[in-house]
PDB file of C-alpha atoms in Angstrom:
ATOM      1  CA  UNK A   1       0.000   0.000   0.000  1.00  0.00           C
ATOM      2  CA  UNK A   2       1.275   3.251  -1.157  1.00  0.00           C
ATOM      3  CA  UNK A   3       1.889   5.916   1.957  1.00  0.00           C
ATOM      4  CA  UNK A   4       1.210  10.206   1.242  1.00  0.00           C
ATOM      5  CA  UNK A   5       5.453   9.942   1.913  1.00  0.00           C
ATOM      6  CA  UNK A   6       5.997   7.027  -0.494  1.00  0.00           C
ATOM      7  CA  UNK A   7       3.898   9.304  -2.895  1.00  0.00           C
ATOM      8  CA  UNK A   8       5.657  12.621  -1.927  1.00  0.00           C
ATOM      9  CA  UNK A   9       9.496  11.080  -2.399  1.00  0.00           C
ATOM     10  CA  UNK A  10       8.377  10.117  -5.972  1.00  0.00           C
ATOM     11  CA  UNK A  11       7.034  13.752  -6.944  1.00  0.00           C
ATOM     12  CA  UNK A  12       9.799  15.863  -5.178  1.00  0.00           C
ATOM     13  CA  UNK A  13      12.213  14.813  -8.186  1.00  0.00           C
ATOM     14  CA  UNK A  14      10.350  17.581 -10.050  1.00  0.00           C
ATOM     15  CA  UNK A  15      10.468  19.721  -7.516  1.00  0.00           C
ATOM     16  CA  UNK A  16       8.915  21.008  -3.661  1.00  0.00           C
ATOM     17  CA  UNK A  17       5.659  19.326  -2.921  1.00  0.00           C
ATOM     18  CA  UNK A  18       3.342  21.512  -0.776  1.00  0.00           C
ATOM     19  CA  UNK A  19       1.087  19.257   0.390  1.00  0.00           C
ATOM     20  CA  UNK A  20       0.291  15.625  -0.523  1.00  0.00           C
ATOM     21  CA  UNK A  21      -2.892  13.618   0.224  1.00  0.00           C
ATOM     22  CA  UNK A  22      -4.614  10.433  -0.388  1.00  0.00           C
ATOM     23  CA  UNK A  23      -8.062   9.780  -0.023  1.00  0.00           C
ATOM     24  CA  UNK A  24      -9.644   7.206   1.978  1.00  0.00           C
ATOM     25  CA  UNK A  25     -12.733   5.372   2.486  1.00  0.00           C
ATOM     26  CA  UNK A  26     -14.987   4.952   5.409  1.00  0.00           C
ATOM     27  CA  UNK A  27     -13.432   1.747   6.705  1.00  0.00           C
ATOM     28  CA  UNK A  28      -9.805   3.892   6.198  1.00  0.00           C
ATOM     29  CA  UNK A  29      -8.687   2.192   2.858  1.00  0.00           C
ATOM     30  CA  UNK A  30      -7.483   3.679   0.362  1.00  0.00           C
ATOM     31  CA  UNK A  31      -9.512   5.028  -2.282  1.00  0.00           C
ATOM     32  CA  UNK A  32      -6.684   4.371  -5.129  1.00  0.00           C
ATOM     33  CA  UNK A  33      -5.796   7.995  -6.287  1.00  0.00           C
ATOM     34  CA  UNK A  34      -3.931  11.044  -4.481  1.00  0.00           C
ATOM     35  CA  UNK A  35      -3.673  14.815  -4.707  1.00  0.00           C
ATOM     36  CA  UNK A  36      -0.274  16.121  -4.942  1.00  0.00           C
ATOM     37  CA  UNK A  37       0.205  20.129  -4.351  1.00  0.00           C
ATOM     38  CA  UNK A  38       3.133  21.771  -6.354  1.00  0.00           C
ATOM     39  CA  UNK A  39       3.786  25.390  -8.050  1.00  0.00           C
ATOM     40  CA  UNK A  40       2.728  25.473 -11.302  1.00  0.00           C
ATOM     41  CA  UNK A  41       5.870  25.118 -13.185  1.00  0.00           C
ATOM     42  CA  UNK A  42       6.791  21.808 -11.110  1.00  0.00           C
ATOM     43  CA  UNK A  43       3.732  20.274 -11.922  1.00  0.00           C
ATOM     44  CA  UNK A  44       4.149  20.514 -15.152  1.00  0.00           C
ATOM     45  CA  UNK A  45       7.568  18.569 -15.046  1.00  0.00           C
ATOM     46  CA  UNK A  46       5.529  16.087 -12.509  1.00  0.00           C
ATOM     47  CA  UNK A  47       3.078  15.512 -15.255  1.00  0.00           C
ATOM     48  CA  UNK A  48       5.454  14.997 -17.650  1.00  0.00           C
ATOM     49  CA  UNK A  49       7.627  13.002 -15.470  1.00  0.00           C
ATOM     50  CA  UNK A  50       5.216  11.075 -13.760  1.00  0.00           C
ATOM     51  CA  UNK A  51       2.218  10.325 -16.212  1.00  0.00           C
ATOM     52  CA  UNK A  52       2.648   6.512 -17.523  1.00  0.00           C
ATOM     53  CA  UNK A  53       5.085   5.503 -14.791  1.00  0.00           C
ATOM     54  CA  UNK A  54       5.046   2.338 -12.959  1.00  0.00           C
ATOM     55  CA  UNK A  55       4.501   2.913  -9.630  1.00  0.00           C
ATOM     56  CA  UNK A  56       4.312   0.462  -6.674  1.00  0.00           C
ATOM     57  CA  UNK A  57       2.919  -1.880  -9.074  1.00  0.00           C
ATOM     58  CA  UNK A  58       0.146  -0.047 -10.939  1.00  0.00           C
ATOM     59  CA  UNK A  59       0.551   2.563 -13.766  1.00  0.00           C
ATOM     60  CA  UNK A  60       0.189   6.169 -12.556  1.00  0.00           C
ATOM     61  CA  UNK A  61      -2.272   8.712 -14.588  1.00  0.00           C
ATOM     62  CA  UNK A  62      -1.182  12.109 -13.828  1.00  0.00           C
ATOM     63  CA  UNK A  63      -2.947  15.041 -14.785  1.00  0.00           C
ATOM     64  CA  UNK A  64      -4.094  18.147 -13.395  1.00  0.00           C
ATOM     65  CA  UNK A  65      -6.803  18.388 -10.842  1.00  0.00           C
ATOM     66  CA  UNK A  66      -9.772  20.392 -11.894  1.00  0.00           C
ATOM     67  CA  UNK A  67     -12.672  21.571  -9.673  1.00  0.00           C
ATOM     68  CA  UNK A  68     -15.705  18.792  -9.594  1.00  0.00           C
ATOM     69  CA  UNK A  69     -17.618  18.623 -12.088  1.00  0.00           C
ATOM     70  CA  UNK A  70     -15.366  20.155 -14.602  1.00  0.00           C
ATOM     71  CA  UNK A  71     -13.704  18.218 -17.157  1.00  0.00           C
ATOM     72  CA  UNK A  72     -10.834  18.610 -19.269  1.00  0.00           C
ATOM     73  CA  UNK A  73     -11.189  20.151 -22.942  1.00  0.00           C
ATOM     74  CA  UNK A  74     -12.062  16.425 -24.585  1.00  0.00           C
ATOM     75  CA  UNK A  75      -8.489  15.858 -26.764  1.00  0.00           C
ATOM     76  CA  UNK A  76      -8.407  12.010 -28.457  1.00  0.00           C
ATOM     77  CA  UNK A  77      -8.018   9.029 -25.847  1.00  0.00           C
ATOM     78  CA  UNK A  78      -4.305   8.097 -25.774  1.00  0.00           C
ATOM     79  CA  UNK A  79      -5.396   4.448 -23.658  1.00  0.00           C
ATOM     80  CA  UNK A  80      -8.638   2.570 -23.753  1.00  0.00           C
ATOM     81  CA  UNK A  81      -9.779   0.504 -20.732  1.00  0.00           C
ATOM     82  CA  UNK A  82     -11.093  -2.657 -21.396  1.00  0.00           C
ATOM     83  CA  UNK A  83     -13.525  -4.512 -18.992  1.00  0.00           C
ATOM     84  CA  UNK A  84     -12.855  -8.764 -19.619  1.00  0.00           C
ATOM     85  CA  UNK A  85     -16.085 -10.374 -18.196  1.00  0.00           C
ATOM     86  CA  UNK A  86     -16.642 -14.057 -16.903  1.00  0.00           C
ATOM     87  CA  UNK A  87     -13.318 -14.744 -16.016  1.00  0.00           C
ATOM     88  CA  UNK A  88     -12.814 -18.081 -14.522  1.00  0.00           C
ATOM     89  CA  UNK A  89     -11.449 -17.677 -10.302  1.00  0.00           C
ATOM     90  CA  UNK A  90      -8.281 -19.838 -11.636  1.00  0.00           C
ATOM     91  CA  UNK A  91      -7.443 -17.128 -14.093  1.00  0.00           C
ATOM     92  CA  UNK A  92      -4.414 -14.856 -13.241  1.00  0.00           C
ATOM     93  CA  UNK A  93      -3.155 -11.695 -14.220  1.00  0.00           C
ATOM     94  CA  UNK A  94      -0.083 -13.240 -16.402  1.00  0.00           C
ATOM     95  CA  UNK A  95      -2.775 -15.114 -18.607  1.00  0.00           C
ATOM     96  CA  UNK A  96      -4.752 -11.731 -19.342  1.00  0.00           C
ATOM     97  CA  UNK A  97      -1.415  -9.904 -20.229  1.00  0.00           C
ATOM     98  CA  UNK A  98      -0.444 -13.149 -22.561  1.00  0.00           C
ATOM     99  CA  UNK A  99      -3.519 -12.871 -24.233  1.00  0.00           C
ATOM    100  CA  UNK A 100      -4.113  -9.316 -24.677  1.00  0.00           C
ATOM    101  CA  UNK A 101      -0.039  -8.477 -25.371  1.00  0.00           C
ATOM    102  CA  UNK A 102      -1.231 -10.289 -29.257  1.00  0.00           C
ATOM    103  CA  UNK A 103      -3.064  -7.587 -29.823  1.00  0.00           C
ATOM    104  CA  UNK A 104      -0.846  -4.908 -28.710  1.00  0.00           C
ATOM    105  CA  UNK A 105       0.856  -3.291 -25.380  1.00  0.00           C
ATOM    106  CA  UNK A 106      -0.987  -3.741 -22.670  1.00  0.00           C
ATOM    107  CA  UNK A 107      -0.167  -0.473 -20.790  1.00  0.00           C
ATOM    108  CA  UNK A 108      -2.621  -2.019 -17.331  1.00  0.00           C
ATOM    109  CA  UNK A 109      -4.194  -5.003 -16.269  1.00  0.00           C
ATOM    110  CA  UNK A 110      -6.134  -4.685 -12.694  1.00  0.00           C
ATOM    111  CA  UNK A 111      -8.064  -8.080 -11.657  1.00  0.00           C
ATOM    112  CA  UNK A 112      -9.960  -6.672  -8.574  1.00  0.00           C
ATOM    113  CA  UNK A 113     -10.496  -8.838  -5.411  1.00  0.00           C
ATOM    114  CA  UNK A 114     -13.192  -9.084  -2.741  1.00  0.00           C
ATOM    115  CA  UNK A 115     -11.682  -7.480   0.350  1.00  0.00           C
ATOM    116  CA  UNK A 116     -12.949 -10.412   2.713  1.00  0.00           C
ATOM    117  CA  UNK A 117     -11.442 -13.339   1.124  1.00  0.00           C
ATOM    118  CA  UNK A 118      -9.090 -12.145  -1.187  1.00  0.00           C
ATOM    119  CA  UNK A 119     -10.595 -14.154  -3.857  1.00  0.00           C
ATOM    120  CA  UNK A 120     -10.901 -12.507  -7.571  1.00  0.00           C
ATOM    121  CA  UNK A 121     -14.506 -10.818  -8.572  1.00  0.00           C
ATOM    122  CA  UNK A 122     -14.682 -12.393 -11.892  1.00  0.00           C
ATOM    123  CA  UNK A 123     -13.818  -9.676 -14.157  1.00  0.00           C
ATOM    124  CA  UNK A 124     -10.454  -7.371 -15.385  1.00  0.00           C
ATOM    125  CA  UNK A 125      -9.708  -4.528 -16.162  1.00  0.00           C
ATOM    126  CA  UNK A 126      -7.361  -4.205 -19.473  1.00  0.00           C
ATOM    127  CA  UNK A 127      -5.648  -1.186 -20.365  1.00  0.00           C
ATOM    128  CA  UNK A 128      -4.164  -0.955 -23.963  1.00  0.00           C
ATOM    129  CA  UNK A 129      -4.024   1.954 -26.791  1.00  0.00           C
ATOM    130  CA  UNK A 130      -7.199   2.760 -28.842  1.00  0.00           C
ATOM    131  CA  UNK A 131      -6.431   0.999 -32.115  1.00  0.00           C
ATOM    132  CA  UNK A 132      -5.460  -2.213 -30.464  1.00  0.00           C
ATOM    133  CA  UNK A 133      -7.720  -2.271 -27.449  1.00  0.00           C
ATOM    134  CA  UNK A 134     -10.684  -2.077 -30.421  1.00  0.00           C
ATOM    135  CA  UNK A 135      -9.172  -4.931 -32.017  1.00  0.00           C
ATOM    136  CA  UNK A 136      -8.028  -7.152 -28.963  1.00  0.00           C
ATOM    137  CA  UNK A 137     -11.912  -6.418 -27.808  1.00  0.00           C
ATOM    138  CA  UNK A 138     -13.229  -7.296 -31.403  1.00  0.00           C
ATOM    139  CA  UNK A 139     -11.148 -10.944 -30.949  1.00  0.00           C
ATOM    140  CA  UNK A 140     -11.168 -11.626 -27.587  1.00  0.00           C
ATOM    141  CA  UNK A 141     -14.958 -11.030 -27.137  1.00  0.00           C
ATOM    142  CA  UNK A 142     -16.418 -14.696 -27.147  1.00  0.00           C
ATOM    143  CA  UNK A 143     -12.914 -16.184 -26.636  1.00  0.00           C
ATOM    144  CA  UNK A 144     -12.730 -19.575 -24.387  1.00  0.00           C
ATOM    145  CA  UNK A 145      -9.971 -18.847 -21.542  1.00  0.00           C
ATOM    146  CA  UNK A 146      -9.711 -20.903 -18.531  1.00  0.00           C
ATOM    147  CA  UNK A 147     -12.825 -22.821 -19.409  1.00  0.00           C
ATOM    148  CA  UNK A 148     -14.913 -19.799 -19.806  1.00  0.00           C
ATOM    149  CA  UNK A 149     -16.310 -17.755 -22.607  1.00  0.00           C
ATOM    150  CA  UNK A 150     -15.091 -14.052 -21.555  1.00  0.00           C
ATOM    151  CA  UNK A 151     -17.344 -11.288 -22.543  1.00  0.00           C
ATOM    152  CA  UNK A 152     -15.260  -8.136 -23.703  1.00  0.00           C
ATOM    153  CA  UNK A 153     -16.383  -4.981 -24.020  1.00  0.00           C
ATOM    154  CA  UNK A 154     -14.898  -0.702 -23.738  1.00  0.00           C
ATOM    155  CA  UNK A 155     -15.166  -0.158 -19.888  1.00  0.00           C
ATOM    156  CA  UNK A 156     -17.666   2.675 -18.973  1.00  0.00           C
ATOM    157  CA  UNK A 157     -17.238   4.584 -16.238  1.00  0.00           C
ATOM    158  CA  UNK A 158     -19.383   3.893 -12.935  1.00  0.00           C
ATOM    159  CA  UNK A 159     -23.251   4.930 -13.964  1.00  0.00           C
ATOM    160  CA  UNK A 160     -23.186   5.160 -17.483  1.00  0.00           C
ATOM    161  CA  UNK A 161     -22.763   1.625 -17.864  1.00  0.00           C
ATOM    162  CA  UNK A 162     -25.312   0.290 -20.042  1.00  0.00           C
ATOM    163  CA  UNK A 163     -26.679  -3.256 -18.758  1.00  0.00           C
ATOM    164  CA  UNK A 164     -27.237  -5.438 -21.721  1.00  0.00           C
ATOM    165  CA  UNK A 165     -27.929  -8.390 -18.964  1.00  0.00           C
ATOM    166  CA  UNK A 166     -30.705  -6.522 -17.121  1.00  0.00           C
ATOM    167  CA  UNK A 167     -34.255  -7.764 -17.524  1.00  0.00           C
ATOM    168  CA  UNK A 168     -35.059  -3.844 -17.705  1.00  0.00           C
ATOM    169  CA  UNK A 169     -36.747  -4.071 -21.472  1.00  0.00           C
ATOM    170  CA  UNK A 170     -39.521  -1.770 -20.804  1.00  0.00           C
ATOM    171  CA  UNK A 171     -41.084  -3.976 -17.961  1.00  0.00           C
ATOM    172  CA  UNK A 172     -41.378  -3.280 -13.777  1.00  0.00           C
ATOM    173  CA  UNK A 173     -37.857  -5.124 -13.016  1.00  0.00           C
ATOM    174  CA  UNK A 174     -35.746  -2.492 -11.714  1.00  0.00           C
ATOM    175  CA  UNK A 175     -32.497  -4.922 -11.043  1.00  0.00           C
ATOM    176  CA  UNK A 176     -34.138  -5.917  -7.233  1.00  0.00           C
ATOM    177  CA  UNK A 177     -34.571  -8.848  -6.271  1.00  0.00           C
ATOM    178  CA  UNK A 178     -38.163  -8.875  -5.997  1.00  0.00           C
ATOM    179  CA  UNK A 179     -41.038  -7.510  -8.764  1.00  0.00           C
ATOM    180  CA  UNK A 180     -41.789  -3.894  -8.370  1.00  0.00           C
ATOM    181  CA  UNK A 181     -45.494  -4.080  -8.429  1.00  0.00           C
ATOM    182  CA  UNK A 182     -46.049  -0.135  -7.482  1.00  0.00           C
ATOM    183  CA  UNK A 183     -46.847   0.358 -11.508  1.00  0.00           C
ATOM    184  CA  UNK A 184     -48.623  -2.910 -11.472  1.00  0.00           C
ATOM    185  CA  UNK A 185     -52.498  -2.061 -11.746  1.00  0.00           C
ATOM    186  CA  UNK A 186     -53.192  -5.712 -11.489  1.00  0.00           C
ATOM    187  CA  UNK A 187     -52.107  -5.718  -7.794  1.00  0.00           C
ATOM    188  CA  UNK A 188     -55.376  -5.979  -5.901  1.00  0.00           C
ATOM    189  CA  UNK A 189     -57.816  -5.536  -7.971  1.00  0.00           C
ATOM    190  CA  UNK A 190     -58.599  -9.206  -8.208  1.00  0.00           C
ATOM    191  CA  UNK A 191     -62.282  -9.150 -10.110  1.00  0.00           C
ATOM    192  CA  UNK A 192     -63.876 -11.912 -10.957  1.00  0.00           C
TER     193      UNK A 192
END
């Protein structure tokens, strides 16, 4: 686990870091990204520096902070995250990489894990340029690894997924696990 001084060493190559901090959940973990406070001009050379760089065993993304809700002026994607569904529990990290390394660089490859028993959640994340992560997720999409039949698609981000496996085609089902009978006219109004 990456420490706000493990974090600060790396950045004060480029020059005096102000402040340094990394978010955390409720339960004190943390949340997988930091803020790093520098002048303006050192930042710059931290971007430059930093962005791409393997760092305690993930690949850093370094880019300005903006306020939220504002996003950066759009400029064309220079990596495309892939999500790699159905993945068998035996299937490890190397295997992904092996596969997805024929269509290109893999510049990522995350396999989250359930925090309570460590175990693997079934999925992957694959990080690879545009040109071959549309490729690699044209091939791969149906593909038998481990005994399974992945399903590969362009990660979305959280809430704008769209969920081709919901039973939500116009009907009550809202994703619960019981019917939602609120627009359900039928409810009670048993005549015979």
């Amino acid at each position: 686990d990456t420490t706000a001084e493990d974090l600060k060493a790396a950045f004060e190559e480029f020059g005096d870091v102000m402040d340094c901090f990394l978010p955390v959940d409720y339960d004190g973990n943390a949340r997988g990204f930091g803020f790093i406070q520098m002048s303006d001009e050192d930042s710059l050379k931290a971007i430059e520096g930093m962005n791409g760089v393997e760092f305690d065993g993930r690949t850093l993304n370094v880019n300005k902070s903006l306020p939220k809700g504002q996003r950066p002026a759009a400029a064309a994607p220079k990596e495309t995250k892939l999500y790699v569904g159905n993945l068998s529990w035996g299937t490890e990290e190397g295997a992904l990489r092996e596969l997805f390394g024929e269509y290109g660089s893999v510049i990522d490859c995350y396999i989250p894990t359930d925090r309570e028993t460590g175990q693997h959640r079934g999925f992957a994340f694959v990080t690879m340029g545009p040109d071959d992560a549309l490729r690699a997720a044209d091939e791969t999409d149906g593909y038998e690894l481990d005994g399974r039949i992945l399903r590969v698609n362009e990660a979305q981000p959280k809430g704008q997924r769209n969920n081709y496996n919901s039973y939500n085609d116009g009907g009550n089902y809202d994703g619960d696990d019981a019917w939602d009978s609120s627009e359900d006219d039928s409810w009670g109004n048993d005549s015979y």
